[in-house]
GROMACS .gro file of C-alpha atoms in nm:
model
  503
    1MET     CA    1  -0.511  -3.945   0.553
    2PRO     CA    2  -0.412  -4.018   0.939
    3GLU     CA    3  -0.592  -3.670   1.137
    4LEU     CA    4  -0.582  -3.779   1.496
    5LEU     CA    5  -0.168  -3.756   1.628
    6ASP     CA    6  -0.214  -3.964   1.925
    7GLU     CA    7  -0.459  -3.908   2.213
    8GLN     CA    8  -0.207  -3.833   2.461
    9ALA     CA    9  -0.065  -3.435   2.309
   10GLY     CA   10  -0.431  -3.345   2.200
   11PHE     CA   11  -0.284  -3.270   1.818
   12VAL     CA   12  -0.403  -3.338   1.494
   13ARG     CA   13  -0.182  -3.464   1.196
   14ARG     CA   14  -0.395  -3.154   0.943
   15ILE     CA   15  -0.004  -2.999   0.784
   16GLY     CA   16   0.059  -3.099   0.445
   17LEU     CA   17   0.282  -3.046   0.195
   18PHE     CA   18   0.255  -2.780   0.028
   19GLN     CA   19   0.118  -2.595   0.327
   20ALA     CA   20   0.429  -2.719   0.582
   21THR     CA   21   0.708  -2.525   0.289
   22ALA     CA   22   0.412  -2.257   0.270
   23ILE     CA   23   0.458  -2.155   0.663
   24ASN     CA   24   0.861  -2.222   0.644
   25MET     CA   25   0.877  -2.022   0.388
   26SER     CA   26   0.686  -1.754   0.457
   27GLN     CA   27   0.908  -1.725   0.803
   28MET     CA   28   1.252  -1.669   0.616
   29CYS     CA   29   1.115  -1.408   0.353
   30GLY     CA   30   0.882  -1.177   0.481
   31ILE     CA   31   1.064  -0.834   0.569
   32GLY     CA   32   1.384  -1.018   0.648
   33PRO     CA   33   1.562  -0.927   0.352
   34PHE     CA   34   1.405  -0.591   0.275
   35VAL     CA   35   1.558  -0.449   0.596
   36THR     CA   36   1.902  -0.651   0.570
   37ILE     CA   37   2.020  -0.586   0.255
   38PRO     CA   38   2.144  -0.270   0.353
   39LEU     CA   39   2.286  -0.388   0.674
   40MET     CA   40   2.399  -0.661   0.491
   41VAL     CA   41   2.617  -0.360   0.212
   42ALA     CA   42   2.746  -0.178   0.521
   43ALA     CA   43   2.923  -0.595   0.683
   44PHE     CA   44   3.132  -0.580   0.345
   45GLY     CA   45   3.115  -0.231   0.268
   46GLY     CA   46   3.001  -0.312  -0.115
   47PRO     CA   47   2.818  -0.462  -0.268
   48GLN     CA   48   3.041  -0.819  -0.275
   49ALA     CA   49   2.795  -0.780   0.000
   50VAL     CA   50   2.648  -1.105  -0.242
   51LEU     CA   51   2.864  -1.310  -0.039
   52GLY     CA   52   2.704  -1.347   0.256
   53PHE     CA   53   2.370  -1.431   0.114
   54LEU     CA   54   2.495  -1.723  -0.054
   55ALA     CA   55   2.760  -1.774   0.322
   56GLY     CA   56   2.345  -1.821   0.393
   57ALA     CA   57   2.270  -2.028   0.173
   58VAL     CA   58   2.586  -2.250   0.253
   59LEU     CA   59   2.574  -2.282   0.687
   60ALA     CA   60   2.131  -2.351   0.557
   61LEU     CA   61   2.177  -2.534   0.384
   62ALA     CA   62   2.404  -2.814   0.627
   63ASP     CA   63   2.217  -2.718   0.891
   64GLY     CA   64   1.824  -2.787   0.806
   65LEU     CA   65   2.012  -3.129   0.628
   66ILE     CA   66   2.043  -3.199   1.027
   67TRP     CA   67   1.700  -3.053   1.103
   68ALA     CA   68   1.559  -3.298   0.782
   69GLU     CA   69   1.699  -3.552   1.000
   70LEU     CA   70   1.590  -3.473   1.364
   71GLY     CA   71   1.239  -3.376   1.200
   72ALA     CA   72   1.182  -3.666   1.007
   73SER     CA   73   1.273  -3.934   1.282
   74LEU     CA   74   1.178  -3.749   1.566
   75PRO     CA   75   0.853  -3.532   1.471
   76GLY     CA   76   0.704  -3.397   1.772
   77ALA     CA   77   0.556  -3.121   1.944
   78GLY     CA   78   0.883  -2.812   2.051
   79GLY     CA   79   1.170  -2.935   1.799
   80SER     CA   80   1.472  -2.914   1.952
   81TYR     CA   81   1.320  -2.953   2.259
   82VAL     CA   82   1.216  -3.346   2.103
   83TYR     CA   83   1.575  -3.384   1.946
   84LEU     CA   84   1.734  -3.297   2.268
   85ARG     CA   85   1.613  -3.482   2.531
   86GLN     CA   86   1.573  -3.725   2.334
   87ALA     CA   87   1.987  -3.704   2.286
   88PHE     CA   88   2.131  -3.595   2.581
   89GLN     CA   89   1.904  -3.785   2.836
   90TYR     CA   90   2.118  -4.043   2.844
   91ARG     CA   91   2.426  -3.796   3.078
   92THR     CA   92   2.240  -3.487   3.126
   93GLY     CA   93   1.887  -3.659   3.223
   94LYS     CA   94   1.649  -3.366   3.120
   95LEU     CA   95   1.894  -3.084   3.194
   96MET     CA   96   1.959  -2.996   2.764
   97PRO     CA   97   1.570  -2.979   2.658
   98PHE     CA   98   1.491  -2.797   2.987
   99LEU     CA   99   1.767  -2.502   2.876
  100PHE     CA  100   1.680  -2.523   2.513
  101VAL     CA  101   1.298  -2.404   2.658
  102TRP     CA  102   1.445  -2.173   2.836
  103THR     CA  103   1.623  -2.010   2.607
  104ALA     CA  104   1.372  -2.026   2.317
  105MET     CA  105   1.146  -1.896   2.534
  106LEU     CA  106   1.440  -1.582   2.398
  107PHE     CA  107   1.524  -1.589   2.112
  108ILE     CA  108   1.208  -1.683   1.954
  109PRO     CA  109   1.022  -1.399   2.035
  110LEU     CA  110   1.314  -1.145   1.899
  111GLY     CA  111   1.345  -1.309   1.603
  112MET     CA  112   0.990  -1.266   1.516
  113SER     CA  113   1.069  -0.894   1.674
  114THR     CA  114   1.222  -0.806   1.462
  115GLY     CA  115   0.979  -0.916   1.218
  116VAL     CA  116   0.730  -0.596   1.329
  117ILE     CA  117   1.006  -0.338   1.283
  118GLY     CA  118   1.084  -0.444   0.974
  119PHE     CA  119   0.729  -0.413   0.923
  120VAL     CA  120   0.747  -0.029   1.104
  121GLN     CA  121   1.003   0.069   0.870
  122TYR     CA  122   0.786   0.048   0.579
  123LEU     CA  123   0.566   0.209   0.731
  124GLY     CA  124   0.746   0.442   0.740
  125TYR     CA  125   0.715   0.520   0.346
  126LEU     CA  126   0.371   0.529   0.359
  127TRP     CA  127   0.354   0.810   0.599
  128PRO     CA  128   0.636   0.952   0.632
  129GLU     CA  129   0.535   1.209   0.886
  130MET     CA  130   0.582   0.952   1.162
  131THR     CA  131   0.607   0.979   1.475
  132GLN     CA  132   0.877   0.720   1.736
  133GLY     CA  133   0.612   0.707   1.972
  134GLN     CA  134   0.291   0.643   1.698
  135GLY     CA  135   0.618   0.391   1.557
  136ASP     CA  136   0.612   0.219   1.899
  137LEU     CA  137   0.208   0.147   1.910
  138VAL     CA  138   0.190   0.047   1.598
  139GLY     CA  139   0.415  -0.210   1.667
  140LEU     CA  140   0.250  -0.299   1.942
  141VAL     CA  141  -0.057  -0.310   1.850
  142VAL     CA  142   0.035  -0.531   1.529
  143THR     CA  143   0.207  -0.761   1.747
  144VAL     CA  144  -0.233  -0.858   2.011
  145GLY     CA  145  -0.351  -0.870   1.621
  146ILE     CA  146  -0.093  -1.124   1.507
  147VAL     CA  147  -0.114  -1.257   1.831
  148VAL     CA  148  -0.534  -1.287   1.767
  149LEU     CA  149  -0.510  -1.386   1.384
  150LEU     CA  150  -0.367  -1.668   1.582
  151TRP     CA  151  -0.654  -1.746   1.838
  152ARG     CA  152  -0.755  -2.108   1.665
  153ARG     CA  153  -0.800  -2.377   1.489
  154VAL     CA  154  -0.418  -2.508   1.337
  155GLU     CA  155  -0.632  -2.610   1.000
  156ASN     CA  156  -0.725  -2.287   0.960
  157VAL     CA  157  -0.388  -2.100   1.080
  158ALA     CA  158  -0.242  -2.373   0.728
  159ARG     CA  159  -0.572  -2.111   0.476
  160LEU     CA  160  -0.422  -1.825   0.545
  161THR     CA  161  -0.094  -1.902   0.562
  162VAL     CA  162  -0.141  -2.036   0.216
  163VAL     CA  163  -0.311  -1.680   0.195
  164LEU     CA  164  -0.028  -1.493   0.316
  165TRP     CA  165   0.217  -1.749   0.094
  166THR     CA  166   0.102  -1.542  -0.213
  167VAL     CA  167   0.152  -1.243  -0.083
  168MET     CA  168   0.432  -1.262  -0.008
  169ILE     CA  169   0.616  -1.427  -0.348
  170ALA     CA  170   0.408  -1.092  -0.533
  171ALA     CA  171   0.594  -0.862  -0.383
  172VAL     CA  172   0.932  -0.999  -0.358
  173ALA     CA  173   0.775  -1.075  -0.777
  174LEU     CA  174   0.740  -0.722  -0.785
  175VAL     CA  175   1.089  -0.633  -0.662
  176ILE     CA  176   1.285  -0.796  -0.873
  177VAL     CA  177   1.077  -0.800  -1.175
  178ALA     CA  178   1.111  -0.384  -1.114
  179ALA     CA  179   1.482  -0.381  -0.984
  180PHE     CA  180   1.600  -0.631  -1.380
  181THR     CA  181   1.340  -0.405  -1.535
  182HIS     CA  182   1.609  -0.117  -1.462
  183PHE     CA  183   1.964  -0.309  -1.412
  184SER     CA  184   2.302  -0.156  -1.395
  185PRO     CA  185   2.538  -0.456  -1.443
  186GLU     CA  186   2.832  -0.229  -1.331
  187ARG     CA  187   2.647  -0.142  -1.043
  188ALA     CA  188   2.560  -0.448  -0.904
  189PHE     CA  189   2.862  -0.563  -1.022
  190THR     CA  190   3.185  -0.320  -0.967
  191TYR     CA  191   3.336  -0.383  -0.582
  192PRO     CA  192   3.560  -0.075  -0.488
  193ALA     CA  193   3.927  -0.112  -0.448
  194HIS     CA  194   4.031  -0.465  -0.192
  195ALA     CA  195   3.677  -0.525  -0.178
  196ILE     CA  196   3.759  -0.951  -0.142
  197GLU     CA  197   4.086  -0.942   0.040
  198LEU     CA  198   4.167  -1.296   0.141
  199THR     CA  199   4.406  -1.185   0.352
  200SER     CA  200   4.290  -0.910   0.531
  201GLY     CA  201   4.087  -0.861   0.887
  202HIS     CA  202   3.854  -0.673   0.807
  203PHE     CA  203   3.752  -0.854   0.519
  204TRP     CA  204   3.668  -1.139   0.725
  205ALA     CA  205   3.573  -0.928   0.967
  206GLY     CA  206   3.294  -0.837   0.685
  207PHE     CA  207   3.222  -1.149   0.647
  208ALA     CA  208   3.088  -1.350   0.980
  209ALA     CA  209   2.886  -1.016   0.989
  210GLY     CA  210   2.730  -1.095   0.681
  211LEU     CA  211   2.687  -1.481   0.785
  212THR     CA  212   2.521  -1.318   1.114
  213ILE     CA  213   2.258  -1.151   0.857
  214GLY     CA  214   2.221  -1.342   0.602
  215ILE     CA  215   2.156  -1.683   0.907
  216TYR     CA  216   1.904  -1.377   1.019
  217ASP     CA  217   1.745  -1.415   0.660
  218TYR     CA  218   1.693  -1.804   0.613
  219LEU     CA  219   1.564  -1.893   0.982
  220GLY     CA  220   1.321  -2.050   0.997
  221TYR     CA  221   1.339  -2.336   0.721
  222ASN     CA  222   1.283  -2.535   1.067
  223THR     CA  223   0.937  -2.407   1.173
  224VAL     CA  224   0.774  -2.634   1.002
  225ALA     CA  225   1.021  -2.888   1.321
  226TYR     CA  226   0.832  -2.695   1.606
  227MET     CA  227   0.519  -2.824   1.440
  228GLY     CA  228   0.552  -3.237   1.387
  229ALA     CA  229   0.335  -3.304   1.605
  230GLU     CA  230   0.100  -3.127   1.368
  231ILE     CA  231   0.204  -3.267   1.023
  232ARG     CA  232   0.106  -3.547   0.782
  233ARG     CA  233   0.359  -3.827   0.712
  234PRO     CA  234   0.603  -3.586   0.931
  235GLY     CA  235   0.900  -3.881   0.747
  236ARG     CA  236   0.810  -3.762   0.420
  237THR     CA  237   0.695  -3.432   0.441
  238VAL     CA  238   0.954  -3.244   0.710
  239PRO     CA  239   1.230  -3.298   0.459
  240ARG     CA  240   1.066  -3.205   0.202
  241ALA     CA  241   0.955  -2.917   0.357
  242VAL     CA  242   1.307  -2.827   0.424
  243ILE     CA  243   1.534  -2.877   0.166
  244THR     CA  244   1.282  -2.741  -0.088
  245SER     CA  245   1.194  -2.407   0.156
  246ILE     CA  246   1.560  -2.283   0.189
  247LEU     CA  247   1.687  -2.443  -0.175
  248GLY     CA  248   1.328  -2.140  -0.341
  249ILE     CA  249   1.441  -1.890  -0.105
  250MET     CA  250   1.777  -1.908  -0.141
  251THR     CA  251   1.682  -1.875  -0.503
  252VAL     CA  252   1.459  -1.544  -0.440
  253TYR     CA  253   1.745  -1.369  -0.171
  254LEU     CA  254   2.019  -1.379  -0.437
  255LEU     CA  255   1.763  -1.203  -0.731
  256LEU     CA  256   1.666  -0.926  -0.429
  257GLN     CA  257   2.076  -0.904  -0.414
  258ILE     CA  258   2.164  -0.849  -0.666
  259GLY     CA  259   1.872  -0.676  -0.896
  260THR     CA  260   1.826  -0.392  -0.588
  261LEU     CA  261   2.171  -0.326  -0.626
  262GLY     CA  262   2.221  -0.313  -1.032
  263VAL     CA  263   1.931  -0.018  -0.870
  264VAL     CA  264   1.996   0.130  -0.619
  265HIS     CA  265   2.380   0.305  -0.610
  266TRP     CA  266   2.559   0.110  -0.271
  267GLN     CA  267   2.702   0.423  -0.082
  268ASP     CA  268   2.333   0.518  -0.131
  269MET     CA  269   2.231   0.230   0.174
  270LEU     CA  270   2.476   0.379   0.402
  271ASP     CA  271   2.343   0.716   0.447
  272PRO     CA  272   2.055   0.750   0.739
  273HIS     CA  273   1.854   1.018   0.602
  274SER     CA  274   1.775   0.825   0.302
  275THR     CA  275   1.500   0.590   0.157
  276ALA     CA  276   1.730   0.317   0.051
  277SER     CA  277   1.882   0.338   0.386
  278THR     CA  278   1.553   0.183   0.590
  279SER     CA  279   1.232   0.100   0.318
  280VAL     CA  280   1.527  -0.007   0.025
  281ALA     CA  281   1.249  -0.219  -0.197
  282SER     CA  282   1.100   0.068  -0.195
  283ALA     CA  283   1.350   0.346  -0.320
  284VAL     CA  284   1.424   0.034  -0.560
  285LEU     CA  285   1.003   0.063  -0.730
  286GLU     CA  286   1.013   0.392  -0.679
  287LYS     CA  287   1.296   0.408  -0.909
  288ALA     CA  288   1.161   0.215  -1.161
  289TRP     CA  289   0.793   0.257  -1.151
  290GLY     CA  290   0.706   0.577  -1.011
  291ARG     CA  291   0.597   0.593  -0.652
  292GLY     CA  292   0.247   0.536  -0.748
  293ALA     CA  293   0.381   0.125  -0.815
  294ALA     CA  294   0.620   0.170  -0.477
  295GLU     CA  295   0.375   0.269  -0.263
  296ALA     CA  296   0.138  -0.032  -0.373
  297VAL     CA  297   0.445  -0.267  -0.301
  298THR     CA  298   0.552  -0.151  -0.039
  299VAL     CA  299   0.128  -0.232   0.131
  300LEU     CA  300   0.248  -0.620  -0.048
  301ILE     CA  301   0.492  -0.622   0.184
  302LEU     CA  302   0.341  -0.469   0.480
  303ILE     CA  303   0.155  -0.824   0.438
  304THR     CA  304   0.485  -0.965   0.381
  305ALA     CA  305   0.628  -0.873   0.781
  306VAL     CA  306   0.315  -0.978   0.889
  307ALA     CA  307   0.336  -1.338   0.791
  308SER     CA  308   0.628  -1.456   0.848
  309VAL     CA  309   0.583  -1.317   1.249
  310PHE     CA  310   0.250  -1.520   1.204
  311THR     CA  311   0.407  -1.840   1.077
  312GLY     CA  312   0.691  -1.757   1.353
  313LEU     CA  313   0.532  -1.728   1.620
  314LEU     CA  314   0.261  -2.060   1.534
  315GLY     CA  315   0.573  -2.246   1.574
  316GLY     CA  316   0.832  -2.127   1.843
  317SER     CA  317   0.441  -2.091   2.028
  318ARG     CA  318   0.394  -2.518   2.018
  319VAL     CA  319   0.761  -2.535   2.242
  320PRO     CA  320   0.697  -2.546   2.524
  321TYR     CA  321   0.445  -2.770   2.547
  322ASP     CA  322   0.565  -3.125   2.536
  323ALA     CA  323   0.874  -3.011   2.754
  324ALA     CA  324   0.526  -2.857   2.965
  325ARG     CA  325   0.301  -3.228   2.940
  326ASP     CA  326   0.715  -3.438   3.033
  327ARG     CA  327   0.681  -3.186   3.304
  328VAL     CA  328   1.102  -3.012   3.233
  329PHE     CA  329   0.860  -2.635   3.186
  330PHE     CA  330   0.555  -2.490   3.428
  331ARG     CA  331   0.275  -2.706   3.373
  332ARG     CA  332   0.032  -2.446   3.272
  333TYR     CA  333   0.215  -2.479   2.920
  334GLY     CA  334   0.049  -2.812   2.912
  335THR     CA  335  -0.282  -2.716   2.801
  336LEU     CA  336  -0.429  -2.675   2.486
  337HIS     CA  337  -0.694  -2.452   2.459
  338PRO     CA  338  -0.997  -2.694   2.513
  339ARG     CA  339  -1.166  -2.534   2.152
  340HIS     CA  340  -0.908  -2.481   1.947
  341ARG     CA  341  -0.621  -2.724   2.057
  342PHE     CA  342  -0.305  -2.438   2.069
  343PRO     CA  343  -0.109  -2.380   2.341
  344VAL     CA  344  -0.236  -2.116   2.477
  345LEU     CA  345  -0.008  -1.972   2.739
  346GLY     CA  346   0.290  -2.004   2.475
  347LEU     CA  347   0.164  -1.850   2.249
  348LEU     CA  348   0.105  -1.569   2.539
  349THR     CA  349   0.378  -1.552   2.660
  350MET     CA  350   0.570  -1.549   2.363
  351GLY     CA  351   0.376  -1.250   2.220
  352GLY     CA  352   0.448  -1.032   2.619
  353VAL     CA  353   0.884  -1.077   2.496
  354MET     CA  354   0.776  -1.023   2.120
  355ALA     CA  355   0.655  -0.650   2.183
  356ALA     CA  356   0.967  -0.631   2.432
  357GLY     CA  357   1.189  -0.725   2.169
  358PHE     CA  358   1.064  -0.511   1.916
  359LEU     CA  359   1.110  -0.131   2.211
  360LEU     CA  360   1.348  -0.317   2.237
  361GLY     CA  361   1.510  -0.261   1.921
  362ARG     CA  362   1.259   0.049   1.837
  363HIS     CA  363   1.521   0.257   2.108
  364THR     CA  364   1.867   0.098   2.033
  365ASP     CA  365   1.869  -0.100   1.673
  366LEU     CA  366   1.784  -0.377   1.416
  367ALA     CA  367   2.126  -0.510   1.432
  368THR     CA  368   2.127  -0.556   1.782
  369VAL     CA  369   1.893  -0.722   1.825
  370ILE     CA  370   1.959  -0.992   1.563
  371GLN     CA  371   2.223  -1.022   1.713
  372LEU     CA  372   2.161  -1.067   2.089
  373LEU     CA  373   1.905  -1.354   1.951
  374THR     CA  374   2.133  -1.510   1.765
  375THR     CA  375   2.406  -1.615   2.040
  376VAL     CA  376   2.185  -1.662   2.247
  377MET     CA  377   2.068  -1.947   1.988
  378VAL     CA  378   2.360  -2.094   1.850
  379ILE     CA  379   2.501  -2.176   2.159
  380VAL     CA  380   2.206  -2.404   2.327
  381GLN     CA  381   2.006  -2.460   2.006
  382SER     CA  382   2.221  -2.463   1.656
  383LEU     CA  383   2.516  -2.640   1.870
  384ALA     CA  384   2.383  -2.883   2.082
  385GLN     CA  385   2.177  -3.035   1.761
  386VAL     CA  386   2.530  -3.106   1.500
  387ALA     CA  387   2.589  -3.327   1.800
  388ALA     CA  388   2.260  -3.415   1.869
  389VAL     CA  389   2.280  -3.564   1.519
  390THR     CA  390   2.561  -3.800   1.591
  391VAL     CA  391   2.456  -3.895   1.977
  392LEU     CA  392   2.168  -4.038   1.796
  393ARG     CA  393   2.306  -4.193   1.571
  394ARG     CA  394   2.471  -4.395   1.791
  395ARG     CA  395   2.241  -4.413   2.138
  396GLN     CA  396   1.979  -4.544   1.903
  397PRO     CA  397   2.079  -4.669   1.590
  398GLY     CA  398   1.714  -4.900   1.596
  399LEU     CA  399   1.570  -4.519   1.586
  400ARG     CA  400   1.308  -4.533   1.173
  401ARG     CA  401   1.506  -4.194   1.002
  402PRO     CA  402   1.288  -4.198   0.701
  403TYR     CA  403   1.565  -3.945   0.586
  404ARG     CA  404   1.923  -3.935   0.667
  405MET     CA  405   2.118  -3.685   0.615
  406TRP     CA  406   2.356  -3.675   0.291
  407LEU     CA  407   2.684  -3.661   0.250
  408TYR     CA  408   2.729  -3.719   0.646
  409PRO     CA  409   2.865  -3.565   0.817
  410LEU     CA  410   3.008  -3.309   0.603
  411PRO     CA  411   2.698  -3.088   0.632
  412SER     CA  412   2.770  -3.156   1.062
  413ILE     CA  413   3.102  -3.025   0.970
  414VAL     CA  414   3.006  -2.703   0.795
  415ALA     CA  415   2.726  -2.629   1.034
  416LEU     CA  416   2.952  -2.651   1.396
  417ALA     CA  417   3.185  -2.415   1.126
  418GLY     CA  418   2.913  -2.182   1.103
  419TRP     CA  419   2.777  -2.179   1.381
  420LEU     CA  420   3.164  -2.069   1.586
  421VAL     CA  421   3.255  -1.837   1.326
  422ILE     CA  422   2.943  -1.635   1.421
  423TYR     CA  423   2.952  -1.725   1.770
  424GLY     CA  424   3.263  -1.671   1.799
  425TRP     CA  425   3.224  -1.252   1.634
  426ALA     CA  426   2.916  -1.155   1.770
  427ASP     CA  427   3.090  -0.889   1.973
  428ARG     CA  428   3.357  -0.825   1.751
  429ASN     CA  429   3.015  -0.769   1.493
  430ALA     CA  430   2.861  -0.594   1.823
  431PRO     CA  431   3.050  -0.333   1.942
  432GLY     CA  432   2.955  -0.200   2.338
  433ARG     CA  433   2.606  -0.473   2.319
  434HIS     CA  434   2.804  -0.821   2.451
  435PRO     CA  435   2.597  -1.040   2.301
  436ILE     CA  436   2.851  -1.325   2.424
  437GLU     CA  437   2.875  -1.139   2.760
  438TRP     CA  438   2.412  -1.191   2.744
  439SER     CA  439   2.448  -1.578   2.617
  440LEU     CA  440   2.618  -1.681   2.889
  441ALA     CA  441   2.407  -1.469   3.177
  442TRP     CA  442   2.098  -1.637   3.052
  443VAL     CA  443   2.228  -1.965   2.994
  444ALA     CA  444   2.393  -1.901   3.384
  445ALA     CA  445   2.070  -1.902   3.506
  446GLY     CA  446   1.899  -2.130   3.286
  447VAL     CA  447   2.169  -2.392   3.511
  448ALA     CA  448   2.009  -2.211   3.775
  449ALA     CA  449   1.734  -2.357   3.685
  450PHE     CA  450   1.756  -2.639   3.618
  451VAL     CA  451   1.891  -2.677   3.935
  452LEU     CA  452   1.614  -2.544   4.158
  453TRP     CA  453   1.360  -2.716   3.959
  454ALA     CA  454   1.554  -3.019   3.952
  455ARG     CA  455   1.570  -3.058   4.360
  456ARG     CA  456   1.225  -3.005   4.386
  457GLU     CA  457   1.084  -3.263   4.069
  458LYS     CA  458   1.419  -3.521   4.283
  459GLU     CA  459   1.451  -3.573   3.851
  460TRP     CA  460   1.879  -3.589   3.802
  461PRO     CA  461   2.094  -3.494   3.972
  462PHE     CA  462   1.925  -3.557   4.229
  463GLY     CA  463   1.636  -3.841   4.159
  464PRO     CA  464   1.731  -4.114   3.872
  465LYS     CA  465   1.761  -4.085   3.480
  466ARG     CA  466   1.442  -4.114   3.363
  467ILE     CA  467   1.455  -4.201   2.994
  468ASP     CA  468   1.225  -4.164   2.667
  469GLU     CA  469   1.264  -4.453   2.371
  470ARG     CA  470   0.910  -4.326   2.282
  471TYR     CA  471   1.074  -4.313   1.932
  472LEU     CA  472   1.242  -4.629   1.913
  473HIS     CA  473   0.979  -4.793   2.068
  474GLY     CA  474   0.698  -4.555   1.920
  475ALA     CA  475   0.447  -4.673   1.603
  476ASP     CA  476   0.525  -4.521   1.224
  477PRO     CA  477   0.382  -4.203   1.261
  478ASP     CA  478   0.387  -4.228   0.832
  479ALA     CA  479   0.117  -4.519   0.825
  480GLU     CA  480  -0.195  -4.529   0.804
  481ARG     CA  481  -0.376  -4.646   1.008
  482PRO     CA  482  -0.772  -4.540   1.097
  483PRO     CA  483  -0.786  -4.248   1.302
  484GLY     CA  484  -0.886  -4.265   1.665
  485ARG     CA  485  -0.590  -4.526   1.737
  486ALA     CA  486  -0.305  -4.337   1.872
  487GLN     CA  487   0.100  -4.268   1.719
  488GLY     CA  488   0.431  -4.268   1.918
  489GLY     CA  489   0.623  -3.900   2.002
  490GLY     CA  490   0.333  -3.755   2.197
  491GLY     CA  491   0.427  -3.607   2.490
  492GLY     CA  492   0.419  -3.747   2.886
  493GLU     CA  493   0.554  -3.825   3.169
  494GLY     CA  494   0.607  -4.172   3.196
  495GLY     CA  495   0.476  -4.244   2.835
  496GLU     CA  496   0.565  -4.585   2.638
  497GLY     CA  497   0.945  -4.632   2.636
  498THR     CA  498   1.033  -4.409   2.919
  499VAL     CA  499   1.250  -4.644   3.217
  500GLU     CA  500   1.387  -4.516   3.544
  501THR     CA  501   1.810  -4.579   3.579
  502ALA     CA  502   1.970  -4.512   3.937
  503GLY     CA  503   2.164  -4.194   3.751
   0.00000   0.00000   0.00000
């Protein structure tokens, strides 16, 4: 197995299929379903909330197939940054990758902050006297601790991730088993009158809110793509890890959701004074096996929350690295730790934004943070990647594609429709918070920053477009070769396959 990625980027291909899948699943599951089941029930107004998780699974799978094709054919550090750079460079130069990094520095750590919020919520079950200030302090300490845990070589991080993934599986499995040992089909499947009325605007408003929560719970299936430069045989590993993790987590979520609704009455989840509204898994375990068992498994859930944030920050911290190497972001972000070979400034910056997002969520609500991170992500990453698959098939038909999307273009159409629903209903689902306006303002600020940067660097539109086709002309990263020989896909301006055009 080749270990050295390439001499330019400095990353090492040491993460195999099992570790890649564990990284994805740890990030996908984490604390998400344990804190969002009450939110989903509130969105739908009853146990028909299971529709939200099903809708989220469909969108995740459709979008996951897009990630699988792009990640297999463009296995570089930074995920979407690489894909948007390769697809849109022909018309708009470096605008799209710049905007992606600009927004990713916000939405990735915001997503991680929700995991810390969930950690503090469940800690409240073990520490009911915890004050607001104490909870804030605990969350900040957890954030710092995760950054410290990531301050090491990636192969050590991968081994630690497998341990955390094992704890996550144990926690979820115990909650599911507890739920189905005390399961009431009548409680789980008795829906309120007119619960599923397709002609009702109220139903579709709930569906849009539920789809947003559902896809938030599945987010993380793309984590391994951000680490494409560190994956062994990425043409095979990335698609398998993405698809396997989505199908596995879908099964887990459906069992967890249905099992929980069969033990805890859905109306209790809407009561702010009920344990079920903040620590629903602990409430299930307490009803099934007693307080002692609930406290023990709550500890596992806390570890699961840490695992989710840990793996998300692991992948997200790689995003600005490749951009900085290409001089599309601040150049200091292109520096790796001299000994452990991880991006230092990317990790520290995202850790700081994650801490700020945690405090925002603690002093507003979790749903607000979810809406903000989702709208910012959709407008620059999700919708742009749907287009990128088609653009690359037309612009680079000779690009090596170890995996080609099944049933193309159907998954792209499904993903496009899902993301438009989420974005279009965002303001209605977060009244008074204006997530659409905030997302547009953030992107507008990014465009202004790009103009200033491009003028200083004499990039398009103030200079020639630099067309980079390194993956089109590069070596096969899945091929066996002696260690130390460079492979295509690293960062760095002016690499193989880079040409300038007059714009």
